Amino acid sequence: MPTNGPTTEERAKGLRVLVVEDDADALSATVEMLQLLGHWATGVRSAESAKDRFYDKAFDVLMTDVGLPALSGLDLADILRTRHRLDRLGVIFATGRPPPETPIPGALWLQKPFSIKQLEAALARTSA
């Protein structure tokens, strides 16, 4: 039976994800979950490192903690989108903080701790 193209789940497979998390254990666990879901992922522990590691068209999704030392995840996402003129970079803020009252356009809020199913759903939404 013919289909109208890939499903949301199929589109979410094989994403290239840059994870920014200052907690080493959380960073390792997140990268491992992403790999188990079939994605390519790498991680750094600061926004400053993420800026240096980020290249045009190298990543589909930025997954970042909000409360990073020095430069916040919110600022990092804004800098990367502006510097690289990225209107389609998927952004997931993975944080223990409650979501803002006003949603951030083009970004998802993933509350820590999150399950692999919640992560999978967030990734599917970024690639929809």
Short mmCIF file of N, CA and C in Angstrom, two decimals:
data_model
loop_
_atom_site.label_atom_id
_atom_site.label_comp_id
_atom_site.label_asym_id
_atom_site.label_seq_id
_atom_site.Cartn_x
_atom_site.Cartn_y
_atom_site.Cartn_z
N MET A 1 0.85 -1.18 0.00
CA MET A 1 0.00 0.00 0.00
C MET A 1 0.89 1.24 0.00
N PRO A 2 0.71 2.17 -0.94
CA PRO A 2 1.56 3.36 -1.01
C PRO A 2 1.33 4.27 0.19
N THR A 3 2.39 5.00 0.56
CA THR A 3 2.29 5.95 1.66
C THR A 3 2.54 7.36 1.12
N ASN A 4 2.27 8.33 1.95
CA ASN A 4 2.47 9.73 1.58
C ASN A 4 3.83 10.24 2.04
N GLY A 5 4.78 9.36 2.23
CA GLY A 5 6.10 9.79 2.68
C GLY A 5 6.40 9.22 4.05
N PRO A 6 7.56 9.59 4.59
CA PRO A 6 7.98 9.02 5.87
C PRO A 6 7.12 9.50 7.03
N THR A 7 6.99 8.64 8.02
CA THR A 7 6.27 9.01 9.23
C THR A 7 7.14 9.93 10.07
N THR A 8 6.55 10.54 11.06
CA THR A 8 7.31 11.41 11.96
C THR A 8 8.44 10.64 12.60
N GLU A 9 8.18 9.40 13.01
CA GLU A 9 9.21 8.58 13.65
C GLU A 9 10.35 8.29 12.68
N GLU A 10 10.04 8.02 11.42
CA GLU A 10 11.07 7.75 10.43
C GLU A 10 11.91 8.99 10.16
N ARG A 11 11.27 10.16 10.12
CA ARG A 11 12.03 11.40 9.89
C ARG A 11 12.95 11.69 11.05
N ALA A 12 12.58 11.27 12.26
CA ALA A 12 13.38 11.56 13.44
C ALA A 12 14.59 10.65 13.57
N LYS A 13 14.67 9.61 12.76
CA LYS A 13 15.81 8.69 12.83
C LYS A 13 17.03 9.31 12.15
N GLY A 14 18.17 8.99 12.69
CA GLY A 14 19.41 9.41 12.06
C GLY A 14 19.74 10.88 12.19
N LEU A 15 19.25 11.54 13.22
CA LEU A 15 19.58 12.95 13.43
C LEU A 15 21.00 13.09 13.95
N ARG A 16 21.59 14.24 13.68
CA ARG A 16 22.92 14.57 14.22
C ARG A 16 22.69 15.57 15.34
N VAL A 17 23.04 15.15 16.57
CA VAL A 17 22.67 15.92 17.75
C VAL A 17 23.92 16.37 18.51
N LEU A 18 23.98 17.65 18.82
CA LEU A 18 25.01 18.19 19.70
C LEU A 18 24.38 18.39 21.07
N VAL A 19 24.90 17.69 22.08
CA VAL A 19 24.39 17.77 23.44
C VAL A 19 25.32 18.66 24.26
N VAL A 20 24.74 19.62 24.96
CA VAL A 20 25.52 20.52 25.82
C VAL A 20 24.98 20.36 27.24
N GLU A 21 25.81 19.78 28.10
CA GLU A 21 25.41 19.46 29.47
C GLU A 21 26.64 19.52 30.36
N ASP A 22 26.57 20.31 31.44
CA ASP A 22 27.74 20.46 32.29
C ASP A 22 27.93 19.31 33.28
N ASP A 23 26.92 18.50 33.52
CA ASP A 23 27.04 17.34 34.39
C ASP A 23 27.53 16.15 33.57
N ALA A 24 28.71 15.64 33.88
CA ALA A 24 29.34 14.58 33.08
C ALA A 24 28.47 13.32 32.99
N ASP A 25 27.84 12.92 34.08
CA ASP A 25 27.01 11.71 34.07
C ASP A 25 25.77 11.91 33.20
N ALA A 26 25.13 13.07 33.32
CA ALA A 26 23.94 13.36 32.52
C ALA A 26 24.31 13.45 31.04
N LEU A 27 25.47 14.04 30.74
CA LEU A 27 25.93 14.14 29.36
C LEU A 27 26.14 12.75 28.76
N SER A 28 26.83 11.91 29.48
CA SER A 28 27.11 10.55 29.01
C SER A 28 25.82 9.77 28.80
N ALA A 29 24.90 9.85 29.76
CA ALA A 29 23.62 9.12 29.65
C ALA A 29 22.80 9.61 28.47
N THR A 30 22.77 10.91 28.25
CA THR A 30 21.99 11.48 27.15
C THR A 30 22.55 11.05 25.80
N VAL A 31 23.86 11.14 25.65
CA VAL A 31 24.49 10.72 24.39
C VAL A 31 24.21 9.23 24.14
N GLU A 32 24.31 8.42 25.19
CA GLU A 32 24.04 6.99 25.05
C GLU A 32 22.58 6.73 24.64
N MET A 33 21.63 7.45 25.25
CA MET A 33 20.22 7.29 24.87
C MET A 33 20.01 7.66 23.40
N LEU A 34 20.62 8.76 22.98
CA LEU A 34 20.48 9.18 21.58
C LEU A 34 21.03 8.12 20.63
N GLN A 35 22.15 7.54 20.97
CA GLN A 35 22.74 6.51 20.13
C GLN A 35 21.87 5.26 20.11
N LEU A 36 21.29 4.91 21.25
CA LEU A 36 20.38 3.76 21.29
C LEU A 36 19.15 3.97 20.41
N LEU A 37 18.77 5.23 20.26
CA LEU A 37 17.62 5.57 19.41
C LEU A 37 18.00 5.65 17.93
N GLY A 38 19.28 5.44 17.62
CA GLY A 38 19.70 5.41 16.23
C GLY A 38 20.22 6.74 15.69
N HIS A 39 20.55 7.65 16.59
CA HIS A 39 21.06 8.96 16.17
C HIS A 39 22.56 9.03 16.36
N TRP A 40 23.19 9.98 15.66
CA TRP A 40 24.59 10.27 15.87
C TRP A 40 24.63 11.43 16.86
N ALA A 41 25.38 11.27 17.93
CA ALA A 41 25.41 12.32 18.96
C ALA A 41 26.82 12.50 19.50
N THR A 42 27.11 13.72 19.84
CA THR A 42 28.35 14.06 20.52
C THR A 42 28.00 15.09 21.58
N GLY A 43 28.85 15.21 22.58
CA GLY A 43 28.53 16.13 23.66
C GLY A 43 29.71 16.95 24.13
N VAL A 44 29.38 18.11 24.68
CA VAL A 44 30.36 18.99 25.29
C VAL A 44 29.79 19.49 26.60
N ARG A 45 30.68 19.98 27.47
CA ARG A 45 30.25 20.36 28.82
C ARG A 45 30.06 21.85 29.03
N SER A 46 30.19 22.67 27.98
CA SER A 46 29.97 24.10 28.15
C SER A 46 29.46 24.72 26.85
N ALA A 47 28.80 25.84 27.00
CA ALA A 47 28.30 26.56 25.82
C ALA A 47 29.47 27.07 24.99
N GLU A 48 30.54 27.46 25.65
CA GLU A 48 31.71 27.96 24.93
C GLU A 48 32.29 26.87 24.03
N SER A 49 32.38 25.64 24.55
CA SER A 49 32.86 24.52 23.74
C SER A 49 31.91 24.23 22.59
N ALA A 50 30.62 24.36 22.84
CA ALA A 50 29.62 24.11 21.80
C ALA A 50 29.78 25.11 20.66
N LYS A 51 30.03 26.36 20.99
CA LYS A 51 30.22 27.37 19.94
C LYS A 51 31.41 27.01 19.06
N ASP A 52 32.49 26.52 19.68
CA ASP A 52 33.69 26.14 18.93
C ASP A 52 33.46 24.87 18.11
N ARG A 53 32.60 23.99 18.59
CA ARG A 53 32.38 22.69 17.95
C ARG A 53 31.31 22.73 16.86
N PHE A 54 30.55 23.80 16.84
CA PHE A 54 29.40 23.89 15.94
C PHE A 54 29.84 24.39 14.57
N TYR A 55 29.54 23.59 13.56
CA TYR A 55 29.83 23.96 12.18
C TYR A 55 28.53 23.98 11.39
N ASP A 56 28.47 24.84 10.39
CA ASP A 56 27.28 24.91 9.55
C ASP A 56 26.93 23.53 9.00
N LYS A 57 25.66 23.18 9.10
CA LYS A 57 25.09 21.94 8.56
C LYS A 57 25.66 20.67 9.18
N ALA A 58 26.40 20.77 10.28
CA ALA A 58 26.95 19.58 10.93
C ALA A 58 25.94 18.93 11.88
N PHE A 59 24.97 19.71 12.37
CA PHE A 59 24.01 19.20 13.35
C PHE A 59 22.59 19.54 12.94
N ASP A 60 21.69 18.62 13.25
CA ASP A 60 20.27 18.85 13.02
C ASP A 60 19.58 19.40 14.27
N VAL A 61 20.12 19.00 15.43
CA VAL A 61 19.48 19.35 16.70
C VAL A 61 20.53 19.79 17.71
N LEU A 62 20.23 20.85 18.42
CA LEU A 62 21.00 21.29 19.58
C LEU A 62 20.17 20.91 20.80
N MET A 63 20.74 20.08 21.65
CA MET A 63 20.07 19.70 22.89
C MET A 63 20.92 20.24 24.03
N THR A 64 20.39 21.22 24.75
CA THR A 64 21.21 21.90 25.74
C THR A 64 20.49 22.10 27.06
N ASP A 65 21.26 22.03 28.12
CA ASP A 65 20.78 22.42 29.44
C ASP A 65 20.62 23.94 29.40
N VAL A 66 19.77 24.46 30.25
CA VAL A 66 19.60 25.91 30.31
C VAL A 66 20.62 26.50 31.26
N GLY A 67 20.77 25.91 32.44
CA GLY A 67 21.64 26.46 33.47
C GLY A 67 23.08 26.01 33.35
N LEU A 68 23.76 26.51 32.35
CA LEU A 68 25.17 26.21 32.15
C LEU A 68 26.01 27.31 32.78
N PRO A 69 27.25 26.99 33.19
CA PRO A 69 28.11 28.05 33.73
C PRO A 69 28.48 29.04 32.63
N ALA A 70 28.64 30.27 32.99
CA ALA A 70 29.03 31.37 32.09
C ALA A 70 27.91 31.73 31.12
N LEU A 71 27.76 30.98 30.04
CA LEU A 71 26.77 31.28 29.00
C LEU A 71 25.63 30.27 29.10
N SER A 72 24.40 30.74 29.18
CA SER A 72 23.27 29.83 29.33
C SER A 72 22.94 29.12 28.03
N GLY A 73 22.20 28.04 28.15
CA GLY A 73 21.74 27.32 26.97
C GLY A 73 20.82 28.17 26.11
N LEU A 74 20.05 29.04 26.74
CA LEU A 74 19.17 29.96 25.99
C LEU A 74 20.00 30.89 25.12
N ASP A 75 21.05 31.45 25.72
CA ASP A 75 21.94 32.35 24.97
C ASP A 75 22.67 31.59 23.86
N LEU A 76 23.11 30.37 24.17
CA LEU A 76 23.81 29.57 23.17
C LEU A 76 22.94 29.33 21.95
N ALA A 77 21.70 28.92 22.15
CA ALA A 77 20.80 28.66 21.03
C ALA A 77 20.61 29.92 20.19
N ASP A 78 20.45 31.05 20.85
CA ASP A 78 20.27 32.31 20.14
C ASP A 78 21.53 32.67 19.34
N ILE A 79 22.69 32.51 19.94
CA ILE A 79 23.95 32.82 19.25
C ILE A 79 24.14 31.92 18.03
N LEU A 80 23.92 30.62 18.19
CA LEU A 80 24.12 29.70 17.07
C LEU A 80 23.14 29.98 15.94
N ARG A 81 21.90 30.24 16.28
CA ARG A 81 20.91 30.53 15.24
C ARG A 81 21.25 31.82 14.51
N THR A 82 21.72 32.82 15.23
CA THR A 82 22.05 34.11 14.63
C THR A 82 23.35 34.02 13.82
N ARG A 83 24.39 33.48 14.43
CA ARG A 83 25.71 33.41 13.79
C ARG A 83 25.67 32.57 12.52
N HIS A 84 24.94 31.48 12.55
CA HIS A 84 24.92 30.57 11.42
C HIS A 84 23.66 30.73 10.56
N ARG A 85 22.85 31.72 10.89
CA ARG A 85 21.61 31.99 10.16
C ARG A 85 20.77 30.73 10.01
N LEU A 86 20.56 30.09 11.15
CA LEU A 86 19.83 28.82 11.16
C LEU A 86 18.39 29.05 11.60
N ASP A 87 17.49 28.93 10.70
CA ASP A 87 16.09 29.05 11.09
C ASP A 87 15.48 27.67 11.31
N ARG A 88 16.21 26.62 10.93
CA ARG A 88 15.66 25.27 11.03
C ARG A 88 16.44 24.37 11.99
N LEU A 89 17.33 24.91 12.79
CA LEU A 89 18.02 24.12 13.78
C LEU A 89 17.03 23.72 14.86
N GLY A 90 16.84 22.42 15.05
CA GLY A 90 15.98 21.95 16.12
C GLY A 90 16.66 22.22 17.45
N VAL A 91 15.92 22.76 18.40
CA VAL A 91 16.49 23.04 19.72
C VAL A 91 15.62 22.38 20.78
N ILE A 92 16.28 21.62 21.64
CA ILE A 92 15.62 21.02 22.79
C ILE A 92 16.35 21.52 24.02
N PHE A 93 15.62 22.20 24.89
CA PHE A 93 16.17 22.61 26.17
C PHE A 93 15.85 21.51 27.17
N ALA A 94 16.87 20.76 27.59
CA ALA A 94 16.71 19.68 28.55
C ALA A 94 17.18 20.21 29.90
N THR A 95 16.24 20.42 30.80
CA THR A 95 16.56 21.12 32.04
C THR A 95 15.63 20.72 33.17
N GLY A 96 16.07 20.96 34.36
CA GLY A 96 15.23 20.74 35.54
C GLY A 96 14.35 21.94 35.84
N ARG A 97 14.57 23.02 35.14
CA ARG A 97 13.76 24.24 35.36
C ARG A 97 12.39 24.08 34.71
N PRO A 98 11.39 24.74 35.29
CA PRO A 98 10.07 24.68 34.65
C PRO A 98 10.09 25.45 33.33
N PRO A 99 9.21 25.06 32.40
CA PRO A 99 9.18 25.76 31.11
C PRO A 99 8.74 27.21 31.29
N PRO A 100 9.17 28.07 30.38
CA PRO A 100 8.78 29.48 30.47
C PRO A 100 7.28 29.64 30.20
N GLU A 101 6.70 30.68 30.73
CA GLU A 101 5.27 30.93 30.50
C GLU A 101 4.98 31.14 29.02
N THR A 102 5.88 31.83 28.35
CA THR A 102 5.74 32.05 26.92
C THR A 102 6.68 31.09 26.20
N PRO A 103 6.14 30.18 25.39
CA PRO A 103 7.02 29.23 24.69
C PRO A 103 8.05 29.93 23.82
N ILE A 104 9.20 29.32 23.71
CA ILE A 104 10.27 29.85 22.87
C ILE A 104 10.05 29.32 21.45
N PRO A 105 9.87 30.20 20.48
CA PRO A 105 9.60 29.75 19.11
C PRO A 105 10.68 28.80 18.60
N GLY A 106 10.25 27.71 18.01
CA GLY A 106 11.18 26.76 17.40
C GLY A 106 11.96 25.90 18.37
N ALA A 107 11.55 25.88 19.65
CA ALA A 107 12.27 25.10 20.64
C ALA A 107 11.31 24.27 21.48
N LEU A 108 11.81 23.16 21.98
CA LEU A 108 11.04 22.30 22.87
C LEU A 108 11.67 22.33 24.25
N TRP A 109 10.86 22.09 25.26
CA TRP A 109 11.31 22.07 26.64
C TRP A 109 11.15 20.65 27.14
N LEU A 110 12.24 19.98 27.50
CA LEU A 110 12.23 18.61 27.99
C LEU A 110 12.65 18.62 29.45
N GLN A 111 11.73 18.29 30.32
CA GLN A 111 11.96 18.35 31.76
C GLN A 111 12.83 17.19 32.23
N LYS A 112 13.89 17.49 32.97
CA LYS A 112 14.74 16.46 33.57
C LYS A 112 14.10 15.99 34.87
N PRO A 113 14.25 14.77 35.24
CA PRO A 113 14.82 13.68 34.46
C PRO A 113 13.81 13.23 33.40
N PHE A 114 14.29 12.83 32.26
CA PHE A 114 13.40 12.40 31.18
C PHE A 114 13.71 10.96 30.82
N SER A 115 12.72 10.29 30.29
CA SER A 115 12.87 8.90 29.87
C SER A 115 13.31 8.86 28.41
N ILE A 116 13.72 7.68 27.97
CA ILE A 116 14.11 7.52 26.57
C ILE A 116 12.91 7.74 25.66
N LYS A 117 11.72 7.37 26.11
CA LYS A 117 10.50 7.60 25.31
C LYS A 117 10.20 9.09 25.20
N GLN A 118 10.39 9.85 26.27
CA GLN A 118 10.18 11.30 26.22
C GLN A 118 11.20 11.95 25.29
N LEU A 119 12.43 11.47 25.33
CA LEU A 119 13.48 11.99 24.45
C LEU A 119 13.13 11.69 22.99
N GLU A 120 12.70 10.47 22.74
CA GLU A 120 12.32 10.08 21.38
C GLU A 120 11.17 10.94 20.86
N ALA A 121 10.20 11.21 21.70
CA ALA A 121 9.06 12.05 21.29
C ALA A 121 9.51 13.48 21.01
N ALA A 122 10.41 14.01 21.82
CA ALA A 122 10.91 15.37 21.59
C ALA A 122 11.67 15.44 20.27
N LEU A 123 12.49 14.45 19.99
CA LEU A 123 13.24 14.43 18.73
C LEU A 123 12.29 14.34 17.53
N ALA A 124 11.26 13.55 17.65
CA ALA A 124 10.28 13.43 16.57
C ALA A 124 9.60 14.78 16.32
N ARG A 125 9.33 15.51 17.38
CA ARG A 125 8.69 16.83 17.23
C ARG A 125 9.63 17.86 16.60
N THR A 126 10.94 17.74 16.85
CA THR A 126 11.87 18.71 16.25
C THR A 126 12.02 18.50 14.77
N SER A 127 11.79 17.28 14.31
CA SER A 127 11.97 16.99 12.88
C SER A 127 10.67 16.94 12.12
N ALA A 128 9.56 17.28 12.77
CA ALA A 128 8.25 17.23 12.11
C ALA A 128 8.09 18.36 11.12
#
